[in-house]
Short mmCIF file of C-alpha atoms in Angstrom, two decimals:
data_model
loop_
_atom_site.label_atom_id
_atom_site.label_comp_id
_atom_site.label_asym_id
_atom_site.label_seq_id
_atom_site.Cartn_x
_atom_site.Cartn_y
_atom_site.Cartn_z
CA UNK A 26 130.70 107.88 94.49
CA UNK A 27 130.68 109.98 97.67
CA UNK A 28 126.85 109.93 97.75
CA UNK A 29 126.86 106.13 97.61
CA UNK A 30 129.35 105.94 100.50
CA UNK A 31 127.21 108.28 102.62
CA UNK A 32 124.07 106.30 101.80
CA UNK A 33 125.73 102.98 102.73
CA UNK A 34 127.13 104.49 105.93
CA UNK A 35 123.72 105.91 106.90
CA UNK A 36 122.04 102.59 106.16
CA UNK A 37 124.50 100.76 108.44
CA UNK A 38 123.94 103.32 111.22
CA UNK A 39 120.18 102.95 110.74
CA UNK A 40 120.38 99.17 111.09
CA UNK A 41 122.52 99.52 114.22
CA UNK A 42 120.01 102.01 115.69
CA UNK A 43 117.08 99.70 114.89
CA UNK A 44 118.89 96.74 116.48
CA UNK A 45 119.70 98.77 119.61
CA UNK A 46 116.10 99.98 119.71
CA UNK A 47 114.78 96.40 119.48
CA UNK A 48 116.98 95.37 122.43
CA UNK A 49 115.92 98.44 124.45
CA UNK A 50 112.25 97.80 123.64
CA UNK A 51 112.56 94.18 124.74
CA UNK A 52 114.19 95.28 128.03
CA UNK A 53 111.48 97.91 128.53
CA UNK A 54 108.69 95.40 127.87
CA UNK A 55 110.28 92.95 130.35
CA UNK A 56 110.59 95.68 132.98
CA UNK A 57 106.96 96.67 132.51
CA UNK A 58 105.72 93.07 132.72
CA UNK A 59 107.71 92.20 135.84
CA UNK A 60 108.14 95.36 137.90
CA UNK A 61 105.57 97.92 136.89
CA UNK A 62 102.57 95.58 136.67
CA UNK A 63 102.08 95.94 140.43
CA UNK A 64 101.51 99.68 140.13
CA UNK A 65 98.03 101.04 139.67
CA UNK A 66 97.65 102.62 136.24
CA UNK A 67 100.75 100.92 134.86
CA UNK A 68 99.20 100.84 131.36
CA UNK A 69 99.39 104.61 131.12
CA UNK A 70 102.97 104.56 132.35
CA UNK A 71 103.82 101.85 129.81
CA UNK A 72 102.27 103.94 127.03
CA UNK A 73 104.37 106.93 128.07
CA UNK A 74 107.56 104.84 128.13
CA UNK A 75 106.80 103.32 124.71
CA UNK A 76 106.04 106.76 123.26
CA UNK A 77 109.31 108.17 124.58
CA UNK A 78 111.21 105.18 123.17
CA UNK A 79 109.68 105.59 119.70
CA UNK A 80 110.30 109.35 119.83
CA UNK A 81 113.97 108.72 120.60
CA UNK A 82 114.16 106.20 117.75
CA UNK A 83 112.55 108.64 115.33
CA UNK A 84 114.86 111.49 116.31
CA UNK A 85 117.89 109.20 116.06
CA UNK A 86 116.94 108.07 112.56
CA UNK A 87 116.23 111.64 111.46
CA UNK A 88 119.63 112.67 112.83
CA UNK A 89 121.40 109.83 111.02
CA UNK A 90 119.90 110.86 107.69
CA UNK A 91 120.53 114.58 108.30
CA UNK A 92 116.89 115.57 108.41
CA UNK A 93 116.80 116.52 112.09
CA UNK A 94 118.83 119.70 111.62
CA UNK A 95 116.49 120.73 108.80
CA UNK A 96 113.46 120.14 111.03
CA UNK A 97 115.06 122.08 113.89
CA UNK A 98 115.73 125.01 111.55
CA UNK A 99 112.15 124.88 110.30
CA UNK A 100 110.79 124.77 113.86
CA UNK A 101 113.01 127.70 114.84
CA UNK A 102 111.74 129.72 111.88
CA UNK A 103 108.15 128.93 112.85
CA UNK A 104 108.93 129.98 116.41
CA UNK A 105 110.32 133.31 115.28
CA UNK A 106 107.27 133.91 113.07
CA UNK A 107 105.04 133.03 116.03
CA UNK A 108 106.82 135.51 118.29
CA UNK A 109 106.52 138.28 115.69
CA UNK A 110 102.84 137.48 115.17
CA UNK A 111 102.31 137.42 118.92
CA UNK A 112 103.83 140.86 119.38
CA UNK A 113 101.74 142.23 116.51
CA UNK A 114 98.53 140.79 117.94
CA UNK A 115 99.45 141.78 121.48
CA UNK A 116 99.64 145.48 120.58
CA UNK A 117 96.14 145.46 119.08
CA UNK A 118 94.66 143.22 121.76
CA UNK A 119 96.33 145.11 124.60
CA UNK A 120 95.08 148.52 123.45
CA UNK A 121 91.53 147.15 123.14
CA UNK A 122 91.76 145.44 126.54
CA UNK A 123 92.93 148.61 128.29
CA UNK A 124 90.13 150.57 126.63
CA UNK A 125 87.66 147.82 127.63
CA UNK A 126 88.69 148.00 131.29
CA UNK A 127 88.32 151.76 131.11
CA UNK A 128 84.83 151.46 129.59
CA UNK A 129 83.72 148.97 132.21
CA UNK A 130 84.97 151.02 135.17
CA UNK A 131 84.20 154.52 133.86
CA UNK A 132 80.53 153.63 133.33
CA UNK A 133 80.30 156.24 130.55
CA UNK A 134 78.37 153.70 128.53
CA UNK A 135 76.81 150.46 129.63
CA UNK A 136 74.63 147.65 128.36
CA UNK A 137 71.30 149.09 127.26
CA UNK A 138 72.67 152.49 126.17
CA UNK A 139 71.80 153.68 122.71
CA UNK A 140 74.80 155.29 121.03
CA UNK A 141 75.91 156.53 117.65
CA UNK A 142 79.48 155.85 116.54
CA UNK A 143 80.93 156.16 113.06
CA UNK A 144 77.52 157.14 111.73
CA UNK A 145 75.81 153.97 113.00
CA UNK A 146 73.19 154.02 115.73
CA UNK A 147 72.69 151.01 117.94
CA UNK A 148 71.88 149.67 121.38
CA UNK A 149 74.74 148.19 123.39
CA UNK A 150 74.03 144.52 124.08
CA UNK A 151 77.45 143.45 125.41
CA UNK A 152 80.68 145.03 126.58
CA UNK A 153 83.62 142.63 126.73
CA UNK A 154 87.29 143.18 127.42
CA UNK A 155 88.21 143.80 123.77
CA UNK A 156 85.00 144.78 121.97
CA UNK A 157 81.51 146.18 122.37
CA UNK A 158 78.52 144.70 120.52
CA UNK A 159 75.70 146.89 119.24
CA UNK A 160 72.32 145.86 117.89
CA UNK A 161 71.69 148.35 115.10
CA UNK A 162 68.28 149.76 114.22
CA UNK A 163 68.12 147.60 111.09
CA UNK A 164 68.63 144.40 113.16
CA UNK A 165 72.30 143.84 112.43
CA UNK A 166 75.11 143.21 114.89
CA UNK A 167 77.96 145.73 114.93
CA UNK A 168 81.15 144.83 116.75
CA UNK A 169 83.18 147.87 117.76
CA UNK A 170 86.75 147.51 119.06
CA UNK A 171 86.90 149.17 122.47
CA UNK A 172 89.79 151.43 121.52
CA UNK A 173 87.37 153.14 119.08
CA UNK A 174 85.65 154.73 122.07
CA UNK A 175 88.96 156.38 122.99
CA UNK A 176 89.97 157.38 119.47
CA UNK A 177 86.70 158.56 117.89
CA UNK A 178 83.82 160.73 119.01
CA UNK A 179 80.56 158.98 119.85
CA UNK A 180 77.13 160.20 120.84
CA UNK A 181 75.22 158.76 123.78
CA UNK A 182 71.58 159.01 122.75
CA UNK A 183 69.77 157.17 125.53
CA UNK A 184 70.66 155.57 128.84
CA UNK A 185 68.86 152.43 130.01
CA UNK A 186 67.76 154.04 133.27
CA UNK A 187 65.89 156.84 131.51
CA UNK A 188 68.49 159.52 132.34
CA UNK A 189 68.40 162.61 130.18
CA UNK A 190 70.17 162.57 126.85
CA UNK A 191 73.89 163.08 127.21
CA UNK A 192 76.68 163.56 124.74
CA UNK A 193 80.28 162.65 125.19
CA UNK A 194 83.24 163.43 122.96
CA UNK A 195 86.52 161.65 123.63
CA UNK A 196 89.84 162.09 121.91
#
């Protein structure tokens, strides 16, 4: 019995909200036709006003039927998950970015160098903020996170300018 009373009450509130919305929409349409028509680009402004009005109607109806609080809780949960994911990604990205800046400014390796890292030999074709791309001897592309150059030893086999062979161990 209680469910039926709530349903009837919500239906009445919904009808009242729709009636109030129809009156507000009529007033808005009249305002746009009489006052805003003189403005340049009034169509865009009218679209914005209509969108806001329908958004308010939708939120009102969701609130009447008790769905709005559920959606807010869901959005809050998604926001928390996004923040956690952001912090997790930031740690990895930030460490690679700092190592990338170091690689770019230290000039220990540069585009055109031939190196060997993790048992794979290749020529550096690009150094970006977060990764370094190598063209391997067998024609494949190897993408190395920049923090690998700080954490693992690598061998510099050949410089592009013909400098003598150099080795570099970093820990």
